[in-house]
Short mmCIF file of C-alpha atoms in Angstrom, two decimals:
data_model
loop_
_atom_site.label_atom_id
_atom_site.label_comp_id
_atom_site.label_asym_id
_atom_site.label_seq_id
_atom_site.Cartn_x
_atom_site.Cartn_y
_atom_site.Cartn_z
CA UNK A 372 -4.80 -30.73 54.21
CA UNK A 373 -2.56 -33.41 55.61
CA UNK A 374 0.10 -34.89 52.94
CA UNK A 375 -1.18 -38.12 53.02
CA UNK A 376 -4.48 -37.18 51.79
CA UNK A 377 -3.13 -35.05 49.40
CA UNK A 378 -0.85 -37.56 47.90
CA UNK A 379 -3.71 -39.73 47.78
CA UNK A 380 -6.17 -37.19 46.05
CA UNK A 381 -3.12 -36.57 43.49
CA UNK A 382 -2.96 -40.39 42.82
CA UNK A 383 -6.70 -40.96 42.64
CA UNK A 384 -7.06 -38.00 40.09
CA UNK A 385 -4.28 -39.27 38.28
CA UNK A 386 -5.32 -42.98 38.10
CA UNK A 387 -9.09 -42.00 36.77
CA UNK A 388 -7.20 -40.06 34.12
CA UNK A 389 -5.64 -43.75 33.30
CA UNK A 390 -8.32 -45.65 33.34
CA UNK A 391 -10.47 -43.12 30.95
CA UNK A 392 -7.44 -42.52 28.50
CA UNK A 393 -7.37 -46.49 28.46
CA UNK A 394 -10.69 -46.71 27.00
CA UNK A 395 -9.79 -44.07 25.02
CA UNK A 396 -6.78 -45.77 23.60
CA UNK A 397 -8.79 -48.65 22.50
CA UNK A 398 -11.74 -46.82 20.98
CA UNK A 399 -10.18 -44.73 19.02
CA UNK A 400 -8.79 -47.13 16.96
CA UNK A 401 -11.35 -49.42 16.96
CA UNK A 402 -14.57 -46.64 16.36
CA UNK A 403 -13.54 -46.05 12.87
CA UNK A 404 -13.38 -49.64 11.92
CA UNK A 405 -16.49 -50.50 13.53
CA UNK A 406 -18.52 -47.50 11.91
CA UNK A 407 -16.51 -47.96 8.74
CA UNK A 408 -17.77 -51.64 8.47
CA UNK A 409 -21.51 -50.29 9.19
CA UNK A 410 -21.35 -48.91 5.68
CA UNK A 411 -20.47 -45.28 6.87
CA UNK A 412 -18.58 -42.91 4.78
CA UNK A 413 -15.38 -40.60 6.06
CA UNK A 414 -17.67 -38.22 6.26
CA UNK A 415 -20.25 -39.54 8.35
CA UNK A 416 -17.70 -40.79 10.62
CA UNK A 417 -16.13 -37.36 10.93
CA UNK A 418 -19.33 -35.55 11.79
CA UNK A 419 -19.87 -37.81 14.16
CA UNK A 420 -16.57 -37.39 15.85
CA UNK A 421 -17.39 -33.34 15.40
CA UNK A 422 -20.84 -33.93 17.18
CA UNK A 423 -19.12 -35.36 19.92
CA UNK A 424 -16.64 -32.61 20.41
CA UNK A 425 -19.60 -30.24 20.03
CA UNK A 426 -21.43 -32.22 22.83
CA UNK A 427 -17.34 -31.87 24.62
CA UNK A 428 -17.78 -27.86 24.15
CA UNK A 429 -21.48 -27.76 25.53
CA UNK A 430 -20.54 -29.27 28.28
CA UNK A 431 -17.35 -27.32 29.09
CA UNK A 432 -19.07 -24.54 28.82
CA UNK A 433 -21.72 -25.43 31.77
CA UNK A 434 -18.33 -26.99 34.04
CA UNK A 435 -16.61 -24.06 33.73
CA UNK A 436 -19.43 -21.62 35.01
CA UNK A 437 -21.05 -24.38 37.66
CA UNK A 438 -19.12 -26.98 38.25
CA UNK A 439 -17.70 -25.54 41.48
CA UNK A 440 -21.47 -24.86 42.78
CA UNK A 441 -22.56 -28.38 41.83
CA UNK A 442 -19.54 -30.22 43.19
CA UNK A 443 -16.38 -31.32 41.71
CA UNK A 444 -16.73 -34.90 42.29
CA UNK A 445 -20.23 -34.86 41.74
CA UNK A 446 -19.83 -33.44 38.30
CA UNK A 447 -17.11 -35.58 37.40
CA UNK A 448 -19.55 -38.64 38.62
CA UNK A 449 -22.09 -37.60 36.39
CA UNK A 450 -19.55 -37.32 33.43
CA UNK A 451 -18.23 -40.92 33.47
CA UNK A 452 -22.03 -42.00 33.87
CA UNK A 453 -22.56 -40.47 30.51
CA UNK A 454 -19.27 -41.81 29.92
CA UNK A 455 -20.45 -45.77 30.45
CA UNK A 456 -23.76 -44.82 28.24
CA UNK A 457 -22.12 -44.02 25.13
CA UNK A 458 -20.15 -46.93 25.05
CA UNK A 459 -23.24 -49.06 25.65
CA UNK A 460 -25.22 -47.35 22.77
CA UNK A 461 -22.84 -47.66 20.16
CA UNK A 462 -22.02 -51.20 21.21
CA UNK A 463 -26.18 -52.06 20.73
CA UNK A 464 -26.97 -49.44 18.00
CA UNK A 465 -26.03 -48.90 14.57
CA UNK A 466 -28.73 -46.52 13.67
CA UNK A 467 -26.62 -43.05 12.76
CA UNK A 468 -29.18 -40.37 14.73
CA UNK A 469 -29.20 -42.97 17.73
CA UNK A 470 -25.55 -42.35 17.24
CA UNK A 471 -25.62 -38.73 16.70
CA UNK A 472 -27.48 -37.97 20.16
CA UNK A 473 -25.18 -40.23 21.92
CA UNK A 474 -22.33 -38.69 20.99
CA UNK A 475 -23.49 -35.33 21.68
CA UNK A 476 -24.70 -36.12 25.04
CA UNK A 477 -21.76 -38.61 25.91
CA UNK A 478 -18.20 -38.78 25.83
CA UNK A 479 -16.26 -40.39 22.49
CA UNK A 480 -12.32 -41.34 23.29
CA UNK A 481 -11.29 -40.46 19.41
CA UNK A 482 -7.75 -38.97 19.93
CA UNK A 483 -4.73 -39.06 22.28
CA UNK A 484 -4.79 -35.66 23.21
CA UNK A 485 -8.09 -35.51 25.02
CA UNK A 486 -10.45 -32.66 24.96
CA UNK A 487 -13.27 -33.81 27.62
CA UNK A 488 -15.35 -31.77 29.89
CA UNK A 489 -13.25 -34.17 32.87
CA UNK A 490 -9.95 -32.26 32.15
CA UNK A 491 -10.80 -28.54 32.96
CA UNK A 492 -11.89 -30.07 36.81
CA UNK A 493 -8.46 -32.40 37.21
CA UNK A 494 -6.74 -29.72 36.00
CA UNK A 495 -7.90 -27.41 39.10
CA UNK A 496 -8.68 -29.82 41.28
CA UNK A 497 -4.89 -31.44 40.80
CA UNK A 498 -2.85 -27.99 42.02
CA UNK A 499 -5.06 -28.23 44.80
CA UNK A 500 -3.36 -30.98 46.40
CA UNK A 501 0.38 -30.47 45.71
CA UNK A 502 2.97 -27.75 46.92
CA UNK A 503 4.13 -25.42 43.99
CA UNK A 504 7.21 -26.87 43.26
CA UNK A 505 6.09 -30.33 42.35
CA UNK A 506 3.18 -29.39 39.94
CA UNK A 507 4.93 -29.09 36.92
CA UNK A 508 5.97 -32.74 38.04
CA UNK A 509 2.89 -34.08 38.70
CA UNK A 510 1.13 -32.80 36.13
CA UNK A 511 3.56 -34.91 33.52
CA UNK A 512 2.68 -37.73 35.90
CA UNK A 513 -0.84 -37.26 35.09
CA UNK A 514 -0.13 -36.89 31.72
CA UNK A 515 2.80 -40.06 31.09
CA UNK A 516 0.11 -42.17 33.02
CA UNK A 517 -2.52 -41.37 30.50
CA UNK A 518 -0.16 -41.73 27.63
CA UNK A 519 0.66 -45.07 29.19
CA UNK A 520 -2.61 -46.52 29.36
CA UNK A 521 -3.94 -44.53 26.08
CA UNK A 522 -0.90 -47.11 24.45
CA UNK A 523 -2.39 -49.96 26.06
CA UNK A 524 -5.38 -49.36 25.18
CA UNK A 525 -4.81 -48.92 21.53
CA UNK A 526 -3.33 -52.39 22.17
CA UNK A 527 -6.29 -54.00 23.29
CA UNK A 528 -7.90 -53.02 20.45
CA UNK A 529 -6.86 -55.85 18.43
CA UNK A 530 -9.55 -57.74 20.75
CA UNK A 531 -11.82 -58.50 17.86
CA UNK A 532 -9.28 -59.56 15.18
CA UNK A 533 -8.31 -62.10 18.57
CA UNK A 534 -11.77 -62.87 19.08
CA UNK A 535 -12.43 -63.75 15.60
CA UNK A 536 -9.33 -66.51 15.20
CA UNK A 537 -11.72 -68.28 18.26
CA UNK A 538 -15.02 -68.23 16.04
CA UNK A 539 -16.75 -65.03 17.39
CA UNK A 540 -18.08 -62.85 14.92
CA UNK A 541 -16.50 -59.31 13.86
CA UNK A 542 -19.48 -58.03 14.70
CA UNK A 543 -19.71 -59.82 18.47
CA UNK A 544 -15.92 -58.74 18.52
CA UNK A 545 -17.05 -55.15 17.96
CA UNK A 546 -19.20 -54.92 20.65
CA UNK A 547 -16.87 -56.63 22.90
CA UNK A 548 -14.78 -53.30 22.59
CA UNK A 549 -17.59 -51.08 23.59
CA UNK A 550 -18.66 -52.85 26.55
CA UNK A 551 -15.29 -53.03 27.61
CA UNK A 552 -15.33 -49.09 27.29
CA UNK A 553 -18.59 -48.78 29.18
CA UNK A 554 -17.34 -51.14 31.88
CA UNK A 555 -14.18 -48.46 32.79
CA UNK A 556 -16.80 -45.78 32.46
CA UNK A 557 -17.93 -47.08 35.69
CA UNK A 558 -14.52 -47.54 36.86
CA UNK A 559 -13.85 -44.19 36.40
CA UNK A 560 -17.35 -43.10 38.34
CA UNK A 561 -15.71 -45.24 41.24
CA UNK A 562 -12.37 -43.75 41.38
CA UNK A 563 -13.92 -40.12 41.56
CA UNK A 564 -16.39 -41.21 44.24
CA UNK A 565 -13.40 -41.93 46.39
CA UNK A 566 -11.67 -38.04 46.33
CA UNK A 567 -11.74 -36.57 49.61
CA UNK A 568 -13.57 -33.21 50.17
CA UNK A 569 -10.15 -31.04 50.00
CA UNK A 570 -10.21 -31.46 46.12
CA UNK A 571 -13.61 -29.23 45.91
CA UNK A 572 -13.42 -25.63 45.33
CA UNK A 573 -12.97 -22.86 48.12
CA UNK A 574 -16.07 -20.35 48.34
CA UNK A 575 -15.31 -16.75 46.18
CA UNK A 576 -16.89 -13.82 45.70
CA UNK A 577 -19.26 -13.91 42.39
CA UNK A 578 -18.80 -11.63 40.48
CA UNK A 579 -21.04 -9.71 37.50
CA UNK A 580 -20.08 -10.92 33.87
CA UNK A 581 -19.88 -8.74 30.93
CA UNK A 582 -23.48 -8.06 29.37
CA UNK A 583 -22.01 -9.10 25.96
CA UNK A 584 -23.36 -12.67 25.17
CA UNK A 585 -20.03 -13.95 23.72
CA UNK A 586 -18.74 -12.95 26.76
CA UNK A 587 -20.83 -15.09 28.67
CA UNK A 588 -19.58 -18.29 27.40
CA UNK A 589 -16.16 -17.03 28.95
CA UNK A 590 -15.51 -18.86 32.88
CA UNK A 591 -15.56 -15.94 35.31
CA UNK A 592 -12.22 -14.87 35.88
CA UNK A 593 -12.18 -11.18 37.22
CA UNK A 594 -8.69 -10.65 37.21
CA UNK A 595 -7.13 -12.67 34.37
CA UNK A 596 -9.68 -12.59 31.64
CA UNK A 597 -7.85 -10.93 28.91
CA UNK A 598 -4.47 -12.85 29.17
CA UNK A 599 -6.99 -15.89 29.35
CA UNK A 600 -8.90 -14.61 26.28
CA UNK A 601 -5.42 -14.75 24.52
CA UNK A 602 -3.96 -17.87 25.68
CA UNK A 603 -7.45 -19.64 24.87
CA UNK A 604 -7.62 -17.89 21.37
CA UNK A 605 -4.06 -19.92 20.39
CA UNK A 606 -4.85 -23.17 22.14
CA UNK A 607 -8.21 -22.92 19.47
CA UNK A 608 -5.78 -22.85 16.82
CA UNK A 609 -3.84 -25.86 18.14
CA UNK A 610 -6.52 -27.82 18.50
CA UNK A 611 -8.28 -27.01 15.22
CA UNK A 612 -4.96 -28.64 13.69
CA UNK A 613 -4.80 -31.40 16.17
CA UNK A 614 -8.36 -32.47 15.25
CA UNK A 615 -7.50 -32.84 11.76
CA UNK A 616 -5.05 -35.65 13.05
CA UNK A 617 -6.87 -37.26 15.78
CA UNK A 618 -6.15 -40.92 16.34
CA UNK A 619 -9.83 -42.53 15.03
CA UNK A 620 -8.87 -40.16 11.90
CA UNK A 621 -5.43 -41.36 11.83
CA UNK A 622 -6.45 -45.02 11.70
CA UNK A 623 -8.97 -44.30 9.36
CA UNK A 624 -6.29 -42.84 7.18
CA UNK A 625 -3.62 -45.82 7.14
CA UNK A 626 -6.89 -48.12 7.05
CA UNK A 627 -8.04 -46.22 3.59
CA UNK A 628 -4.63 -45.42 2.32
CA UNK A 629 -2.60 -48.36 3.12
CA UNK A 630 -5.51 -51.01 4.11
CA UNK A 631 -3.52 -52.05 7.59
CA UNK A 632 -6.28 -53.87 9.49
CA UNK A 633 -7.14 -53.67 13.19
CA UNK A 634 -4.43 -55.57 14.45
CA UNK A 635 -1.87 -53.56 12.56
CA UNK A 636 -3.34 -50.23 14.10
CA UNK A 637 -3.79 -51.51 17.71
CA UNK A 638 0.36 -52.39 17.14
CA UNK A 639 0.98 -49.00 15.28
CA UNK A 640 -0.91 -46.62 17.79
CA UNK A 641 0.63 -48.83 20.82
CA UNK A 642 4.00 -47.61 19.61
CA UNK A 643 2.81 -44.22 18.79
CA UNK A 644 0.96 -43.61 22.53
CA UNK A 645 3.98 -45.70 23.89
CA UNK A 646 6.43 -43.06 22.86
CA UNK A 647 4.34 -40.18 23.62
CA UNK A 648 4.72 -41.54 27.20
CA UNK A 649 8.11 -41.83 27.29
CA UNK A 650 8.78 -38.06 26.46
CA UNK A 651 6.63 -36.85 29.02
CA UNK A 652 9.49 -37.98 31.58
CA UNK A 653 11.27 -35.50 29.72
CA UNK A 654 8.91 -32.56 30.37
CA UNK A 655 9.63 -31.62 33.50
CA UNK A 656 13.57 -31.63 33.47
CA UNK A 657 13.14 -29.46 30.40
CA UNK A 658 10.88 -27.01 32.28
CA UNK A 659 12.73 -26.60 35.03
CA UNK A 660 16.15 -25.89 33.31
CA UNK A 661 14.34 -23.86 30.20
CA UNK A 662 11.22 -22.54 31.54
CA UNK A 663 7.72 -23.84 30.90
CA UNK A 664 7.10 -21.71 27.30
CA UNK A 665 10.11 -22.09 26.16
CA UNK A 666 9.81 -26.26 26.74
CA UNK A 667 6.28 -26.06 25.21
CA UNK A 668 7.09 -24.12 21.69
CA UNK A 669 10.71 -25.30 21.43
CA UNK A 670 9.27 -29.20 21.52
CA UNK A 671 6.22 -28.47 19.17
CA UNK A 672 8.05 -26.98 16.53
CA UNK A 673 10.09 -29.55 15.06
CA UNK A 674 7.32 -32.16 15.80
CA UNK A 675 4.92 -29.97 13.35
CA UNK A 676 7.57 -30.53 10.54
CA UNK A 677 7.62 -34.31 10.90
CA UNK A 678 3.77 -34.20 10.83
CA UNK A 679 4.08 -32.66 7.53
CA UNK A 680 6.74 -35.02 6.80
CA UNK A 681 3.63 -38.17 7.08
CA UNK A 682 1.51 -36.86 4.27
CA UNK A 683 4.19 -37.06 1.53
CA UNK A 684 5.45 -40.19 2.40
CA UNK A 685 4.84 -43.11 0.03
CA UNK A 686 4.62 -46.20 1.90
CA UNK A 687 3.76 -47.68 5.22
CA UNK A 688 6.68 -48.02 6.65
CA UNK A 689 7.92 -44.65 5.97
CA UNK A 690 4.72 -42.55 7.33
CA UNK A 691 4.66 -45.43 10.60
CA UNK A 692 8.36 -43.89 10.75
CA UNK A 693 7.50 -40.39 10.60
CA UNK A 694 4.83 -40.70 12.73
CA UNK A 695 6.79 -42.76 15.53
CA UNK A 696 9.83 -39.89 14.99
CA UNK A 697 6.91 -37.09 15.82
CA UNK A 698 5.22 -38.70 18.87
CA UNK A 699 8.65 -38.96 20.58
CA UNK A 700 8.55 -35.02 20.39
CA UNK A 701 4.63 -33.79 20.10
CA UNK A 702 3.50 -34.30 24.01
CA UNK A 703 6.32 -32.65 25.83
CA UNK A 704 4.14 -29.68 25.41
CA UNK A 705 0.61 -30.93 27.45
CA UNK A 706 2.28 -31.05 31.13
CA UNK A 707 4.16 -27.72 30.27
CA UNK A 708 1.01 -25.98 28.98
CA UNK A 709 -1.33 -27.31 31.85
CA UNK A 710 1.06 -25.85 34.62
CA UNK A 711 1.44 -22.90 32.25
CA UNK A 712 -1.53 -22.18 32.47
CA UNK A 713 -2.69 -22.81 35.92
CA UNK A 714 0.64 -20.71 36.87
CA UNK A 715 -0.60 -17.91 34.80
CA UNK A 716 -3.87 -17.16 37.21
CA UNK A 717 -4.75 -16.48 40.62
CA UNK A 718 -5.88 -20.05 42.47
CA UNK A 719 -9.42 -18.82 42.81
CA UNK A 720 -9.61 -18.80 38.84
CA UNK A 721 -8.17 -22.35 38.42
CA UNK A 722 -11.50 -24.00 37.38
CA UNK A 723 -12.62 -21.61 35.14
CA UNK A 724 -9.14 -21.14 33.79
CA UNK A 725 -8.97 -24.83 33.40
CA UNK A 726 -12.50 -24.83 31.46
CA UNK A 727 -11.99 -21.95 29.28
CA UNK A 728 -8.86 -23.64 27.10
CA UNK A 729 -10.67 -26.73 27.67
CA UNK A 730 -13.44 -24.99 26.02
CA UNK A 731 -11.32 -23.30 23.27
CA UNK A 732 -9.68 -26.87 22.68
CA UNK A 733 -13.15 -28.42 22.40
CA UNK A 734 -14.59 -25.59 20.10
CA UNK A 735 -11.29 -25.82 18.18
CA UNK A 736 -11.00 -29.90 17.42
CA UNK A 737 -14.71 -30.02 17.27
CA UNK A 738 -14.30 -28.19 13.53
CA UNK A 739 -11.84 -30.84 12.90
CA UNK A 740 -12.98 -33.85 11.94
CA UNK A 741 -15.60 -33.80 9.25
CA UNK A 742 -13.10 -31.42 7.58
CA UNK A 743 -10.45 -34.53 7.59
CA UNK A 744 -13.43 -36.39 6.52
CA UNK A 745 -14.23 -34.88 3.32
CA UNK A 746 -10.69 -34.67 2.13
CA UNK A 747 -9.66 -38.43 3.12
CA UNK A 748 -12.34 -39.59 0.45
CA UNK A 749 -10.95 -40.32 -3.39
CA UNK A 750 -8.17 -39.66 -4.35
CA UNK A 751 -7.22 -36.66 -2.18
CA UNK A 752 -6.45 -39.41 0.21
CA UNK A 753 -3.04 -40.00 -1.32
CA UNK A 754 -2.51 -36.63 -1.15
CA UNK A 755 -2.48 -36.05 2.54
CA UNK A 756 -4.10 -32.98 3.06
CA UNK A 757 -5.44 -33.09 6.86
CA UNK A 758 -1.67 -33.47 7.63
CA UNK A 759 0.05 -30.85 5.42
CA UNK A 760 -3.03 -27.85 7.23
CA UNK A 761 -2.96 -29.41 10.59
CA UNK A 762 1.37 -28.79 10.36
CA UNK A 763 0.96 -25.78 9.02
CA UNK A 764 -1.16 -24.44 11.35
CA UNK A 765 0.42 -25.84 14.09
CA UNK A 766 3.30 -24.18 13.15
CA UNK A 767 2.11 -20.89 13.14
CA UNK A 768 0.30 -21.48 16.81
CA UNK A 769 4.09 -21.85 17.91
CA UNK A 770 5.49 -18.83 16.51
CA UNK A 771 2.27 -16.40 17.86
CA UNK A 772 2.34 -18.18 21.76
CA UNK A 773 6.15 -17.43 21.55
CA UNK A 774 5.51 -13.79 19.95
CA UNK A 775 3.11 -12.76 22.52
CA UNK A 776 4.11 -14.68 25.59
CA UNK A 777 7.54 -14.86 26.21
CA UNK A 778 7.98 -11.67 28.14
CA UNK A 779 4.88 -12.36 30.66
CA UNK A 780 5.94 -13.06 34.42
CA UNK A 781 4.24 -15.70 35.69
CA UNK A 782 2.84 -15.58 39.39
CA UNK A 783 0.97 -17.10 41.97
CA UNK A 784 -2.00 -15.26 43.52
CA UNK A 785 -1.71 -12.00 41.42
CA UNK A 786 -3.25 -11.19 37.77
CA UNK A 787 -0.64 -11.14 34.95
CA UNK A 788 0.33 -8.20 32.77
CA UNK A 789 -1.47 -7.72 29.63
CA UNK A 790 0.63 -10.11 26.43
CA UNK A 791 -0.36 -7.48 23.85
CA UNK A 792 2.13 -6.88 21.45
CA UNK A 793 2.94 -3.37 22.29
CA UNK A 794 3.78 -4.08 26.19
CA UNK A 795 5.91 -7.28 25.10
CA UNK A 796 7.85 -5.03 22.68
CA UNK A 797 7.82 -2.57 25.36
CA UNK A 798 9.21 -5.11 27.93
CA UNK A 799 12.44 -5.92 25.73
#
């Protein structure tokens, strides 16, 4: 592959990731508003935020065993199609099963950290393209741009609060946001169109899975399965606690709690996403002079605490504060972790390396949310529980990925050793 085109397939990948986390940005703020003002309870909304991620894990699932036959870019067309629909349903329906089957079937932007079938396919697809030495680079390229536009986006969600000062309905205002969603859904299906054939996958042998059904929902990965297994088994835990925090449930949250309107949030989660961005400049210095784990756990930790830190704050300011104080610290870990984890398996395996903690992410987050739901109802809203677990648990996903991993080698084009316990303790 000539330079050129790689640098452009990097760039193309990279912008589509923009554009999507864009819409994201302004959704997720504005989706629990909108189905808030429908008359929908916490819970309601947070089921259908779970039957979304459900719909996320479904999906992952299928990309991760046949996305490479079907075609990269074809897939990832197909995905932004579904993409566009969802956005046009919720902006014309208010009926909840209409909305049920759309999210299941579609894609919902309701956090920062997205969970997506697209990612497991950029993820492999993204390597692909670069030498070695600048993935960890590019990959908190992909990620700062993303953070970037997810921070405009939540900006732009003030667009029916703007709408409204020039006599258009809240309602009208509303569906102005959706459209706008479906309309980069498209965008998106444009971008991809434009990849060049280098980004699809190179033919390998198939291989026979295990006869096992839950082994069957496992991406074929002959030589790295186990070490995958693991890794995927902690990224669940992270994302069950990250769901609990998403940004629609975060807004929903200092909506309930501290009754900031629309505009206030589209400010607040600006600043949040804003920040995020910044410290992903910071990932890749830190990885290089510290090592990719060692960035990743060393980051999350203290981040965690300040999460914990929002739920018994009293006012505001305060929890905008601790909140702010966290995002500067909480993303340093996605690059890290992505090149991580693509370092950690043959190139072969990338996809379905890529799909499998996509998939434990999805199955993970997709718990989440009508969990946060139920407790941010009465008065167990002031007490702040969805932050106190989601820290908590975070906490401990920290302290097992630096238990079990921090004595595996990482290498390109060979399987791993084994992180068990006994052969880390036996490495030291």
């Amino acid at each position: 592959m000539a330079p050129a085109t790689a640098t452009r397939d990097a760039w193309l990948i990279v912008s589509a990731r923009g554009v999507r986390q864009f819409a994201y940005g302004q959704l997720a703020v504005v989706l629990a508003v909108a189905l808030s003002r429908d008359g929908l309870s916490p819970v309601a909304i947070g089921t259908i935020i779970t039957v979304s991620l459900i719909g996320d894990f479904c999906g992952t699932v299928l990309i991760g065993r046949y996305a490479d036959q079907w075609g990269r870019r074809r897939t990832l067309t197909v995905l932004a199609v579904l993409m566009m629909l969802t956005g046009i349903v919720f902006g014309l329906s208010s009926t909840y099963l209409v909305l049920l089957v759309a999210a299941f079937f579609g894609t919902l932007g309701t956090s920062a950290s997205e969970t997506a079938p697209f990612l497991p396919l950029e993820q492999a697809m993204l390597p692909q393209t670069l030498p070695v030495a600048l993935r960890t680079t590019w990959f908190a390229r992909y990620n700062l741009v993303a953070s970037f536009a997810g921070a405009l986006g939540g900006l732009v969600a003030v667009l029916p609060d703007a709408l409204m000062r020039l006599g258009v309905s809240t309602g009208r205002g509303l569906q102005a946001s959706f459209g706008l969603y479906a309309v980069l859904a498209l965008l998106v299906a444009v971008l991809v169109r434009q990849l060049s054939p280098a980004v699809e996958a190179h033919p390998v042998k198939r291989v026979v899975t295990p006869t096992r059904w839950w082994w069957r929902l496992v991406p074929p990965l002959p030589q790295s399965r186990a070490i995958m297994v693991r890794l995927a088994a902690l990224f669940t835990v992270d994302a069950l606690a990250g769901g609990l925090v998403g940004q629609t449930l975060l807004a929903l949250f200092f909506h309930l709690r501290f009754g900031v309107s629309l505009t206030g949030l589209g400010v607040l989660f600006f600043g949040a996403n804003l920040l995020s961005a910044l410290s992903f400049l910071a990932a890749a210095p830190l990885a290089r002079r510290f090592g990719l784990l060692n960035t990743m756990v060393f980051t999350h930790l203290p981040s965690n605490i300040l999460l914990l830190l929002v739920a018994v704050m009293p006012t505001f300011p305060l929890a905008t504060l601790m909140l702010l104080l966290r995002q500067v610290l909480s993303q340093m870990d996605v690059p890290t972790r992505q090149a991580y984890t693509m370092a950690l398996v043959p190139p072969a395996e990338r996809t379905a390396a890529a799909s499998l903690t996509s998939l434990a992410r999805s199955a993970g987050s997709a718990v989440s949310p009508v969990i946060a739901g139920a407790v941010l109802q009465g008065p167990l809203i002031v007490v702040g529980f969805p932050f106190l677990i989601a820290g908590s648990l975070k906490v401990i996903y920290d302290l097992a990925l630096w238990r079990l991993f921090r004595h595996v080698p990482l290498g390109e084009g060979s399987a791993p050793p084994d992180p068990s316990p006994s052969s880390a303790e036996a490495a030291s």
